[in-house]
CSV table of C-alpha atoms and ligand atoms in Angstrom, one decimal:
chain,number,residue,atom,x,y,z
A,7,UNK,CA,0.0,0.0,0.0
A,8,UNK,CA,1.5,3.4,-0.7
A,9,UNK,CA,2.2,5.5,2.7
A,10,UNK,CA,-0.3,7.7,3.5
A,11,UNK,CA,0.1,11.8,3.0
A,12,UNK,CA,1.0,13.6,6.3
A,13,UNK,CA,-2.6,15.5,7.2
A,14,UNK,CA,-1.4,19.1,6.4
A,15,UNK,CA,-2.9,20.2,9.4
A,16,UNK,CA,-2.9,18.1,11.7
A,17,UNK,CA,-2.7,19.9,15.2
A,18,UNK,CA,-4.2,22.7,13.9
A,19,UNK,CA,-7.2,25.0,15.8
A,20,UNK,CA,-9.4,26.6,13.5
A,21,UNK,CA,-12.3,29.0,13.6
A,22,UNK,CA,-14.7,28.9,10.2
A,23,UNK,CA,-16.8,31.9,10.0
A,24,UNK,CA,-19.5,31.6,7.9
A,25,UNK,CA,-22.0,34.4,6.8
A,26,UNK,CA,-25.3,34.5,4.8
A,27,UNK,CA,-24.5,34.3,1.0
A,28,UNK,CA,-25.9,31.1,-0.7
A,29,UNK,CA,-22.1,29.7,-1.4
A,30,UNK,CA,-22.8,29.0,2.4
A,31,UNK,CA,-23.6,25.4,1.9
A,32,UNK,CA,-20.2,24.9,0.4
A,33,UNK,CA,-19.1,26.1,3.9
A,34,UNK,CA,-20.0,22.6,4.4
A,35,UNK,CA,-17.4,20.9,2.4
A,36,UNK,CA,-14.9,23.1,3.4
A,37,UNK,CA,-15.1,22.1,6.7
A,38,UNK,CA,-14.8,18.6,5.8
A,39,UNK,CA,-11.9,19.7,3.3
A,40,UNK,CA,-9.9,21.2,6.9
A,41,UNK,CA,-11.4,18.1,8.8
A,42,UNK,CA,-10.0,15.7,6.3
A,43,UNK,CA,-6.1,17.3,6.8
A,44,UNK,CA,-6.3,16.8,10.4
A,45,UNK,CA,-7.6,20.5,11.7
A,46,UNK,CA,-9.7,20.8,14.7
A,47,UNK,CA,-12.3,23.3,13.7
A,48,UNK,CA,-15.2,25.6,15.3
A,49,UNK,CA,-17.8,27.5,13.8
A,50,UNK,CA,-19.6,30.2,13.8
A,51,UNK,CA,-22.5,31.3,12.1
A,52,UNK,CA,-24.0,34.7,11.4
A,53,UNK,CA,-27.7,35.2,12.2
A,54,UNK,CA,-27.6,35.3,8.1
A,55,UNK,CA,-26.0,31.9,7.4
A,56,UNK,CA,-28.7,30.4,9.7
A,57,UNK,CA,-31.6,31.2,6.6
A,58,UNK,CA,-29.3,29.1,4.8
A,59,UNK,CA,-27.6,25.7,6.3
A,60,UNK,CA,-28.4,25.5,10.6
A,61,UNK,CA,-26.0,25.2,13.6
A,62,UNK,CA,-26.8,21.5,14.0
A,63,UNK,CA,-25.0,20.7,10.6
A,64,UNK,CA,-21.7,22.2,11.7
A,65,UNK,CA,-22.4,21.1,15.1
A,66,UNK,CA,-22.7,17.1,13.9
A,67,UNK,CA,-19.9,17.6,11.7
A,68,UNK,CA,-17.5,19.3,13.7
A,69,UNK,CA,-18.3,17.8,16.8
A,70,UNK,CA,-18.0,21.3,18.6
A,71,UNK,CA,-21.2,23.6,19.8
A,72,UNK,CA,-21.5,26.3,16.9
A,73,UNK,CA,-21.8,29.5,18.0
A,74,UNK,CA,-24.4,31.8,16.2
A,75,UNK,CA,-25.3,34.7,19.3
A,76,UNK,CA,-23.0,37.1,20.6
A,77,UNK,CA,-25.3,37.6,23.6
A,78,UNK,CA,-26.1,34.3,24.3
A,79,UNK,CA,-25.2,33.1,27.7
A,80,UNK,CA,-21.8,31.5,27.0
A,81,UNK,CA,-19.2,31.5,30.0
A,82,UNK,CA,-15.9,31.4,27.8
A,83,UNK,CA,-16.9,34.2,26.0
A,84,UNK,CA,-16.2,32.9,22.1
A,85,UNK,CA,-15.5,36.1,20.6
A,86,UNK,CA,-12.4,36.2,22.4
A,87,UNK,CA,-11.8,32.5,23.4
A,88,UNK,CA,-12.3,31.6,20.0
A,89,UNK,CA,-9.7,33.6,17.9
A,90,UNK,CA,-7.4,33.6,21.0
A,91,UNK,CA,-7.2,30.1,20.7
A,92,UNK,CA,-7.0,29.3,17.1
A,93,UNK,CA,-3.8,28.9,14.8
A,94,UNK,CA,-5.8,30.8,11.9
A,95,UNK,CA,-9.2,32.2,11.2
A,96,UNK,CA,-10.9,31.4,8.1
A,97,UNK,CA,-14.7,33.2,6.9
A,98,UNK,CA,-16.2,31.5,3.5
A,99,UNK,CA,-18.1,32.6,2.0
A,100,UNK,CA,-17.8,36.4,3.2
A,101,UNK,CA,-20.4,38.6,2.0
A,102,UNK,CA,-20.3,42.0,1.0
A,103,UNK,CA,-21.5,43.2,4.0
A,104,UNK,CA,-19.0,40.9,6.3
A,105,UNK,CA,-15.9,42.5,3.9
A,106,UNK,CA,-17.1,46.0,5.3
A,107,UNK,CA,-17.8,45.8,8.2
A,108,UNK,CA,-14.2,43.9,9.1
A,109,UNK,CA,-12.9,46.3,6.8
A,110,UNK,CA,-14.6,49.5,9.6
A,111,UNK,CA,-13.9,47.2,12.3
A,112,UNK,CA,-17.9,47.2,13.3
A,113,UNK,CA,-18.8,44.8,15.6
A,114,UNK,CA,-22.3,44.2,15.8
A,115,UNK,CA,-22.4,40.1,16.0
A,116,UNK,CA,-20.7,37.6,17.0
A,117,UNK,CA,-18.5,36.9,14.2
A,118,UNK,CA,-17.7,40.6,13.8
A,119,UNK,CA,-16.5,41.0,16.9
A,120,UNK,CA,-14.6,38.0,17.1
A,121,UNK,CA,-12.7,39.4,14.2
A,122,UNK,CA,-11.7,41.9,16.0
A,123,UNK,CA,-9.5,39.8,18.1
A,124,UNK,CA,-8.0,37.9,15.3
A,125,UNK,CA,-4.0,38.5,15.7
A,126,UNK,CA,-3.3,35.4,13.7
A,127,UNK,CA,-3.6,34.7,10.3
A,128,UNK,CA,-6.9,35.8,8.7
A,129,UNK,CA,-8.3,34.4,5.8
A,130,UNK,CA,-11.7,36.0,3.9
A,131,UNK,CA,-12.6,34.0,1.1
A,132,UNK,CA,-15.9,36.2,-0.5
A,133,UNK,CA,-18.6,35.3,-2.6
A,134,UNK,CA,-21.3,37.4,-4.2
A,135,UNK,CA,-23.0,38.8,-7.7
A,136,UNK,CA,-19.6,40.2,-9.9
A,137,UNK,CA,-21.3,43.8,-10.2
A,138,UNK,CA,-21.1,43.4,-6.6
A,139,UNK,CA,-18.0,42.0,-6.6
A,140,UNK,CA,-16.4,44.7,-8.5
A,141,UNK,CA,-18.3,47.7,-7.0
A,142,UNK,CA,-15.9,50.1,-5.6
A,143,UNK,CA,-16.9,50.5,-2.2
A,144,UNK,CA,-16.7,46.6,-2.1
A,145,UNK,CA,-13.0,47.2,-3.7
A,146,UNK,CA,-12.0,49.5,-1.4
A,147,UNK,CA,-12.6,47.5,1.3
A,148,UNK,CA,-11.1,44.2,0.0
A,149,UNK,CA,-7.6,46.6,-0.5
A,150,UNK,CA,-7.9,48.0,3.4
A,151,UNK,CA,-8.3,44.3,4.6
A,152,UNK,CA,-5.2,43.7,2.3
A,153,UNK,CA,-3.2,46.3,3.9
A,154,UNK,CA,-3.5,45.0,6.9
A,155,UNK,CA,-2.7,41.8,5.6
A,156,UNK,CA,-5.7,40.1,5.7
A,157,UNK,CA,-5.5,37.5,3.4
A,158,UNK,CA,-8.6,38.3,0.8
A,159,UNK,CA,-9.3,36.0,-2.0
A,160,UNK,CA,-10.4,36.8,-5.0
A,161,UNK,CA,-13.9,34.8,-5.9
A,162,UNK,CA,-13.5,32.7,-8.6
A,163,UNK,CA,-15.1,32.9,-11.8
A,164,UNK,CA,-17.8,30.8,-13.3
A,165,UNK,CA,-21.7,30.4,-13.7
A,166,UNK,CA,-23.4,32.8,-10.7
A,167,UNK,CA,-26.6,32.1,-8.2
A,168,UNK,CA,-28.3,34.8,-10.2
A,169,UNK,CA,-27.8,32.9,-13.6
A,170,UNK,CA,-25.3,35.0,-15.0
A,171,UNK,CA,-21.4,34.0,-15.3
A,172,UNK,CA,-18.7,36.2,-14.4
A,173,UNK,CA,-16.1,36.7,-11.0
A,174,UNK,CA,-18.1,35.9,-7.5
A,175,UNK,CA,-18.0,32.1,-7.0
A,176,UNK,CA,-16.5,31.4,-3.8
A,177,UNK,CA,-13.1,30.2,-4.1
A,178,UNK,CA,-13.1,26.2,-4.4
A,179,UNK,CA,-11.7,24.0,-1.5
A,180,UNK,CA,-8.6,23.8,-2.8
A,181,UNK,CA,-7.8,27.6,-3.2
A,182,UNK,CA,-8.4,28.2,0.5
A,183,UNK,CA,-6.7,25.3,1.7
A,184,UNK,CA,-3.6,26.1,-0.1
A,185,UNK,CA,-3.7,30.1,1.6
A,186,UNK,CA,-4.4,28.8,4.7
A,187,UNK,CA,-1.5,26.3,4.3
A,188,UNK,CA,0.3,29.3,3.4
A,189,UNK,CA,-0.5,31.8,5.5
A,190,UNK,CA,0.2,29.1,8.6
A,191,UNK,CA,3.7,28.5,7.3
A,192,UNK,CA,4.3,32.0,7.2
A,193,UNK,CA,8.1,32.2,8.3
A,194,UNK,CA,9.2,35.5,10.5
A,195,UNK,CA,12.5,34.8,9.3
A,196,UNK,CA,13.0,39.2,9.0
A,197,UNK,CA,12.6,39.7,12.8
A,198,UNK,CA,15.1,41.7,14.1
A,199,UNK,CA,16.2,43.1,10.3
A,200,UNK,CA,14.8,46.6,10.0
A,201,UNK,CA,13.6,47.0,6.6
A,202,UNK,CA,13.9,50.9,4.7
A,203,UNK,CA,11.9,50.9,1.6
A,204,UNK,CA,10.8,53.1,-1.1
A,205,UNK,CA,8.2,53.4,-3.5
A,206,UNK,CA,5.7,55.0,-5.9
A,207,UNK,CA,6.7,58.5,-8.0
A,208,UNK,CA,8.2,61.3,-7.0
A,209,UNK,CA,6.7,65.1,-8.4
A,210,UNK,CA,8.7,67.9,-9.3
A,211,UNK,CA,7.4,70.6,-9.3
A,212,UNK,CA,6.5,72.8,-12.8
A,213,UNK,CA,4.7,75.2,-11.3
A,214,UNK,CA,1.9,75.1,-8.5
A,215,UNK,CA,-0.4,73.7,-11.1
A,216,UNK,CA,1.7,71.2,-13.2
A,217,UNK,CA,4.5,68.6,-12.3
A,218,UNK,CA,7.1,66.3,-13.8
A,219,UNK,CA,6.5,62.5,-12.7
A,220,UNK,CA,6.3,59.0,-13.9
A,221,UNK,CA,3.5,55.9,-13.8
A,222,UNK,CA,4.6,54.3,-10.6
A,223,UNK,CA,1.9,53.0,-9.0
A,224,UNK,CA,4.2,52.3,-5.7
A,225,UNK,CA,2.4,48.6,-5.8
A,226,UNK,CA,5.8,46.6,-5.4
A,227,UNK,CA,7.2,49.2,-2.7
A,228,UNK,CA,4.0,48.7,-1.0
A,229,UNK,CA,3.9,45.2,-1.2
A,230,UNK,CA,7.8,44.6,0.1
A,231,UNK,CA,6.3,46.6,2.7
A,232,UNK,CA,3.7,44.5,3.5
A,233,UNK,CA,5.5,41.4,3.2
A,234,UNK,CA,8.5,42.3,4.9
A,235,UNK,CA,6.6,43.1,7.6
A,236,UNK,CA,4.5,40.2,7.6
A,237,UNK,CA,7.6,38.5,8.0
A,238,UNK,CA,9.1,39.9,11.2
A,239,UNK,CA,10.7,42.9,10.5
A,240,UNK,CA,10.6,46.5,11.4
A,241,UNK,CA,9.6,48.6,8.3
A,242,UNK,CA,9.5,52.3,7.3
A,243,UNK,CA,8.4,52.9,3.9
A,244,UNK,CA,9.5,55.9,2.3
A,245,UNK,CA,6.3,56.9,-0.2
A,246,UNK,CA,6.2,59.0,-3.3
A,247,UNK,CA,2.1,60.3,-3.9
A,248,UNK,CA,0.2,57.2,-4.5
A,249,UNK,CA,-3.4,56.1,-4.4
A,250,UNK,CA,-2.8,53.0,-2.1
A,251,UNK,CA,-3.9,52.4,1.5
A,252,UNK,CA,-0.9,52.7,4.2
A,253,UNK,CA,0.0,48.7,5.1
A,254,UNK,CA,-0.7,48.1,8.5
A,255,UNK,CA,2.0,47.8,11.6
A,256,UNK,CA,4.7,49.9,9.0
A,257,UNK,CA,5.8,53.5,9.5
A,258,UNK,CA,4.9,55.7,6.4
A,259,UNK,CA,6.8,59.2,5.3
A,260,UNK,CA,5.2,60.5,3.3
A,261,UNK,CA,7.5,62.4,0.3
A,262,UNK,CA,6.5,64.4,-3.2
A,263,UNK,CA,9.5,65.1,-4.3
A,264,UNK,CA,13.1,63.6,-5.2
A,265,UNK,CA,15.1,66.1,-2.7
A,266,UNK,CA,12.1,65.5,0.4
A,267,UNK,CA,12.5,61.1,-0.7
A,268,UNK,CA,16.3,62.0,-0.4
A,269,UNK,CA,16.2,63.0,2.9
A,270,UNK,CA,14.2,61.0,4.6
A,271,UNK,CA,15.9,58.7,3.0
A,272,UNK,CA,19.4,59.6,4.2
A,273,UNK,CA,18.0,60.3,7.5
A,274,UNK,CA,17.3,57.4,7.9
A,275,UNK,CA,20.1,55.3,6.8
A,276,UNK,CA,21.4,54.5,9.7
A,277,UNK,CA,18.5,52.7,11.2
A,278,UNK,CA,18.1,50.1,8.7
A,279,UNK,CA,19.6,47.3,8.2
A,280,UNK,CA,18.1,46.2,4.8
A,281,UNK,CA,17.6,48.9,2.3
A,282,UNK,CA,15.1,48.8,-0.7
A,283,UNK,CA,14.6,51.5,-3.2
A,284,UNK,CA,11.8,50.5,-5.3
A,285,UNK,CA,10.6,54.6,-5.8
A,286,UNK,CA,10.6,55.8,-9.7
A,287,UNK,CA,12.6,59.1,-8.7
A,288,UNK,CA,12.4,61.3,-11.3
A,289,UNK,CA,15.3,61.5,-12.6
A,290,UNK,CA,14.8,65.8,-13.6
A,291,UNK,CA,13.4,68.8,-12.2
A,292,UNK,CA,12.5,72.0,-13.6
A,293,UNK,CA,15.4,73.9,-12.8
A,294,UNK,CA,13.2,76.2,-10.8
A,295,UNK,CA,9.8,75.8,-10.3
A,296,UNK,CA,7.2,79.4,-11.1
A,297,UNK,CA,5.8,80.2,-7.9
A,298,UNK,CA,2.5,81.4,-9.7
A,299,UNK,CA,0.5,79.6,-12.4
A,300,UNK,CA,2.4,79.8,-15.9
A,301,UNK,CA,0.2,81.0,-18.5
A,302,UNK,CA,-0.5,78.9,-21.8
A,303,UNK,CA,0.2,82.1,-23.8
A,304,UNK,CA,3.7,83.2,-21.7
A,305,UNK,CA,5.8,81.4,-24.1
A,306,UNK,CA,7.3,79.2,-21.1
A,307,UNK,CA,6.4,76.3,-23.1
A,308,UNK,CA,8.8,76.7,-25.8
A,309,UNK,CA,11.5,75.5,-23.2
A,310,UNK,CA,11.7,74.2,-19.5
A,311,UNK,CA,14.9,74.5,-18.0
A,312,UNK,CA,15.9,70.6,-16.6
A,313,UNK,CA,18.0,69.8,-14.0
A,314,UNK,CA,19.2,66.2,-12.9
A,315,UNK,CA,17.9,65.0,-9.9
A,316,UNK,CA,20.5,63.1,-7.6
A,317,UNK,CA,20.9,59.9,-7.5
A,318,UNK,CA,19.5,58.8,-4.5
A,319,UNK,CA,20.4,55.4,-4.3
A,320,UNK,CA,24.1,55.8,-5.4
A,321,UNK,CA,24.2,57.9,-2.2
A,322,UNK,CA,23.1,55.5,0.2
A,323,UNK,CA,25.5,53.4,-1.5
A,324,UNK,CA,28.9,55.8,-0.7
A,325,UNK,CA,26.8,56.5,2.7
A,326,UNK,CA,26.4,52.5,4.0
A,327,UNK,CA,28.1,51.0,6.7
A,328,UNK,CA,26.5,47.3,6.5
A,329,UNK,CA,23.3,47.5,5.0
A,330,UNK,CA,22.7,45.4,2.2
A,331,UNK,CA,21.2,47.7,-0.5
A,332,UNK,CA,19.1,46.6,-3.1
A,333,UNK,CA,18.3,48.7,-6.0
A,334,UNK,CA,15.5,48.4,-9.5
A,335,UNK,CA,16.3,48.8,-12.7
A,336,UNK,CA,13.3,49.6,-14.9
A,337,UNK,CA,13.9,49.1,-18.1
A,338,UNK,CA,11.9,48.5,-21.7
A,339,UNK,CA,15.2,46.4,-23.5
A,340,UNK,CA,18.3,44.7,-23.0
A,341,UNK,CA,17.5,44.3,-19.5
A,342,UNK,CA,20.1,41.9,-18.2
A,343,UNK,CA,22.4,44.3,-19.7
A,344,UNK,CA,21.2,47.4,-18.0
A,345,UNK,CA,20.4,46.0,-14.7
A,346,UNK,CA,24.0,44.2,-14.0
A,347,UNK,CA,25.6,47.4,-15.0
A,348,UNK,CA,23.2,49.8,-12.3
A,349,UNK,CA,24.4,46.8,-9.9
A,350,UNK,CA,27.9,47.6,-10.4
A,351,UNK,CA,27.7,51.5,-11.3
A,352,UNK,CA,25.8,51.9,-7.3
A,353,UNK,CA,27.5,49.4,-6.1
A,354,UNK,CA,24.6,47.2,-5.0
A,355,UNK,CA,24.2,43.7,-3.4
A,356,UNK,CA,21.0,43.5,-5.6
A,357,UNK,CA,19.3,44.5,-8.4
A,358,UNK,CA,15.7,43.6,-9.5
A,359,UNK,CA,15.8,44.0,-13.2
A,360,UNK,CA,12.3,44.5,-14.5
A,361,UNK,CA,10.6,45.0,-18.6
A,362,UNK,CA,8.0,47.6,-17.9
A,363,UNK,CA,7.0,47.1,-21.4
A,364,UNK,CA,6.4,43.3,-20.9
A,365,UNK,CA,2.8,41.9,-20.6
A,366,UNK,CA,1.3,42.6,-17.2
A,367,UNK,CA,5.2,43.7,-15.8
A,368,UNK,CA,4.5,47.5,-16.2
A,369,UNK,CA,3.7,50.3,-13.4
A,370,UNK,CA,0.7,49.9,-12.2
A,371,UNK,CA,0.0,46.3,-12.7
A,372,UNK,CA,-0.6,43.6,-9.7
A,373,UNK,CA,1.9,41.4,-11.4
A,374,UNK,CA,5.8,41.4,-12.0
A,375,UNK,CA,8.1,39.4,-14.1
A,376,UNK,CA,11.8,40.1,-12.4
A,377,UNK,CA,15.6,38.9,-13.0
A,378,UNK,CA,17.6,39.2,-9.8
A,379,UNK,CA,21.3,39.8,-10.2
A,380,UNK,CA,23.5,40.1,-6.9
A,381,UNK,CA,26.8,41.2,-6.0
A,382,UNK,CA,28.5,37.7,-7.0
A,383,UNK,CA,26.9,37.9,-10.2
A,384,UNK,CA,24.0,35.2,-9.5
A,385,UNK,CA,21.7,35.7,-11.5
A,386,UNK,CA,17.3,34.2,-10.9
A,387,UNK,CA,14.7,34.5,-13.7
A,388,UNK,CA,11.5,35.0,-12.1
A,389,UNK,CA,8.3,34.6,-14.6
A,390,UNK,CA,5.3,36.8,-14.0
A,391,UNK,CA,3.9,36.2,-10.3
A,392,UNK,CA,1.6,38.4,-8.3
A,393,UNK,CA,4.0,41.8,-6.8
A,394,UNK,CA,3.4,40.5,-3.5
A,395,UNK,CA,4.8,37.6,-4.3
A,396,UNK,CA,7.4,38.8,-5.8
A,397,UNK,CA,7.9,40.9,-3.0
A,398,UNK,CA,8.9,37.5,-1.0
A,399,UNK,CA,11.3,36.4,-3.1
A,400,UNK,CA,13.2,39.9,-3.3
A,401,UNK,CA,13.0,39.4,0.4
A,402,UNK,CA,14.3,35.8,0.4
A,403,UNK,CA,17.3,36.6,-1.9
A,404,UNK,CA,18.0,40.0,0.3
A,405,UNK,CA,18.5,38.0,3.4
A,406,UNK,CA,20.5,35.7,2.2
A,407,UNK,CA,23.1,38.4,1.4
A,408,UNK,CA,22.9,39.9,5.0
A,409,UNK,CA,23.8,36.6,6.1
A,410,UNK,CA,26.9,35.9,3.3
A,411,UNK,CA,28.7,39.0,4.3
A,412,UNK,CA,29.7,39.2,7.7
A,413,UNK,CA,31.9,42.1,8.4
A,414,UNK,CA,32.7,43.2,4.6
A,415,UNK,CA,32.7,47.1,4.9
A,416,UNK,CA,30.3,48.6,2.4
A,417,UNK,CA,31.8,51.7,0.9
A,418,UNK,CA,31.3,52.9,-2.7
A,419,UNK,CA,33.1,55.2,-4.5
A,420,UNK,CA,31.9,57.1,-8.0
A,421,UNK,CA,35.3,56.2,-9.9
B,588,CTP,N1,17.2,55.9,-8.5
B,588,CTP,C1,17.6,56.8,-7.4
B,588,CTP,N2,17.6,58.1,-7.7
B,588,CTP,C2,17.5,58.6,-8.9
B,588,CTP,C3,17.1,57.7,-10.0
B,588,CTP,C4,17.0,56.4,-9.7
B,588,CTP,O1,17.8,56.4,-6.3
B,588,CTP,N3,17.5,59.9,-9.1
B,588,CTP,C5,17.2,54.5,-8.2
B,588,CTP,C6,15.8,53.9,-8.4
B,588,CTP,O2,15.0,53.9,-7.3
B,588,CTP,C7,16.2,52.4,-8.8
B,588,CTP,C8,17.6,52.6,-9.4
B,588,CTP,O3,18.1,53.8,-9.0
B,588,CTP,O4,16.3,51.6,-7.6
B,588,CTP,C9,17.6,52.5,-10.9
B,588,CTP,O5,16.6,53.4,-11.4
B,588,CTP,P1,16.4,53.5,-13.0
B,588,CTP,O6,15.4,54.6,-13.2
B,588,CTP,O7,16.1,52.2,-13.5
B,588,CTP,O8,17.8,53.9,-13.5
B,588,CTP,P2,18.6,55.3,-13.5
B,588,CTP,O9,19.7,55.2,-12.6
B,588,CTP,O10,17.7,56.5,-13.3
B,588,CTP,O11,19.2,55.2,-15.0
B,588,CTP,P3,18.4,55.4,-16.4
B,588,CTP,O12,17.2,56.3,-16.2
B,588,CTP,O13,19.4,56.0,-17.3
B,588,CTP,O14,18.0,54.0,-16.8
């Protein structure tokens, strides 16, 4: 007989939230699914997942009361027993209205105040109509959860309840199994590293009115953020303008232009260990910017004096004592090419060569496609993978070069 498979979470405490949409019967299955790996699992229902599959189902299955009442007379108190004593949190399907009001923080049931004492892993899998789905208030929730880094998955696609087919099917059994498995394996492998990171544009200044910039969206800064965080460390993200929400548990400066990112930049220095600079600095500035509103008919437009910006990162790089510094290089050809000779031209320990022309690789996208080149010339093809993703292997390959180094002094001359 072939040896069985370990049970993938065997030993595990779990706590399945379920709330009213109709995927709720597949809560069923799911449970099973965590059952079935070895996971000891409790549940709780909303008063809204009751009109759909009852307490005694869950309660057979699981072999543990269900909880359904926040003010039901209950000595151990399971909104905070409950999350206090799990390894993760799970809530499929999650409803619009459960996404916002975890995403507020309201707590006007059970299961939303229980998730207010999650500190673990938290794992929302929703499921609803797609116009729903991809309503912006719903959206704008599903990115605050994310920032905090709640673990939202995306529905999957595929005939809807309401007949029509499109993106709102809760997530199959597989899909949330696998994040959970994830998210419980999560290593904190950057504690005690403190992480420095840049990202998005930065603005110069044309005139009050108009600026110089570039289509960063600051989604890869944001997501090392978030991951290196998620991973242990201590985290200040140095952030051009962007339009995404600040990740949770990370300290944000907020910067416009490429002298203010310089700065804090520099200023901080010292306190990192691990140095990231993911920002698209722009790389000139008007050469002085009008203090009053230049008019279309002045004539300005004819010419607009440039001057470089500095190069930021080639200053941390003569500024370093032992941080291990790792630049971008974003780049539409020859990109190899380009990025080893940044590497060597700042003197970096890593460069994360990127084709912002590629297919779903340029600013602004949720994906990346990366080559990492490092100091000893190594060099790792990565193929397209979501940024925050992405963001983990950067972080892998970054911490294995604090740990190859010991004592090499970093100084970097311009020759
Ligand atoms: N960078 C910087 N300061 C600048 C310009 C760039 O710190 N004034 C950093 C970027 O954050 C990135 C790296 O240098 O980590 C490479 O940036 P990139 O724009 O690809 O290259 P440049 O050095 O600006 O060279 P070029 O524009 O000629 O490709």
């Amino acid at each position: 007989m072939p040896p069985e498979s370990p049970m993938k979470l065997a030993g595990k405490r779990l706590v399945l939230g379920v709330t009213g949409s109709i995927a709720a019967y597949k809560a069923v299955g799911l449970l099973r699914a965590f059952m079935r790996e070895g996971a000891d699992v409790s549940v709780v229902l909303t008063q809204a997942a009751t009109r759909f599959v009852t307490p005694l189902t869950f309660e057979t299955l699981s072999k543990h009361p269900v909880a359904t009442d926040l003010f039901a007379a209950q000595q151990d108190m399971p909104h905070l027993m409950l999350p206090e004593r799990a390894d993760a949190v799970i809530v499929a399907p999650a409803t619009a209205n459960c996404l916002a009001k975890c995403a507020l923080g309201l707590a006007d049931d059970l299961l939303s105040t229980l998730l207010l004492n999650v500190t673990g892993p938290l794992i929302i899998a929703p499921a609803m109509d797609g116009g729903m789905w991809h309503h912006q208030a719903v959206q704008t929730h599903v990115a605050t959860l994310r920032s905090r880094g709640v673990l939202v998955l995306d529905p999957d696609e595929g005939p809807l309840a309401s007949g029509r087919v499109g993106i709102g099917r809760l997530a199959e059994d597989s899909r949330i199994l696998a994040a959970l498995e994830q998210a419980l394996a999560q290593k904190l492998d950057w504690v005690g590293q403190r992480l420095l990171v840049s990202a998005g544009p930065t603005q110069e200044a044309i005139d009050p009115i108009r600026f110089i910039s570039n289509r960063s969206s600051g989604k890869m800064g944001y997501a090392i953020a978030q991951a290196a965080r998620a991973r242990g460390a201590a985290v200040t993200l140095v952030s051009g303008p962007t339009a995404l929400p600040p990740p949770s548990g990370v300290d944000l400066v907020h910067v416009v232009t490429a002298e203010d990112m310089q700065k804090a930049l520099l200023a901080r220095l010292a306190w990192s260990t691990v140095v990231v600079m993911a920002a698209a600095v722009a790389d000139f500035r008007p050469l002085r910017a009008a203090t009053a509103k230049l008019k279309k008919d002045g004539g300005y437009w004819k010419k607009l004096d440039l001057a470089p910006t500095d190069d930021i990162l080639l200053q941390l790089s003569q500024q370093r004592r032992s941080q291990v510094l790792v630049g971008f290089a974003a780049e539409t050809e020859s990109v190899l090419t380009h990025a080893a000779a940044k590497l060597k031209r700042k003197g970096l320990d890593l460069i994360v060569g990127n084709n912002v022309a590629a297919e779903g690789s340029g600013f602004g996208s949720d994906t990346n496609a990366a080559t990492l080149i490092d100091r000893e010339g190594r060099v790792q093809e990565l193929a397209l993978m979501p940024k925050r993703e992405l963001a983990d292997r950067i972080l892998d390959a970054a911490l294995a070069l604090t740990r190859s180094r010991p004592g090499r002094p970093h100084s970097t001359r311009r020759t």
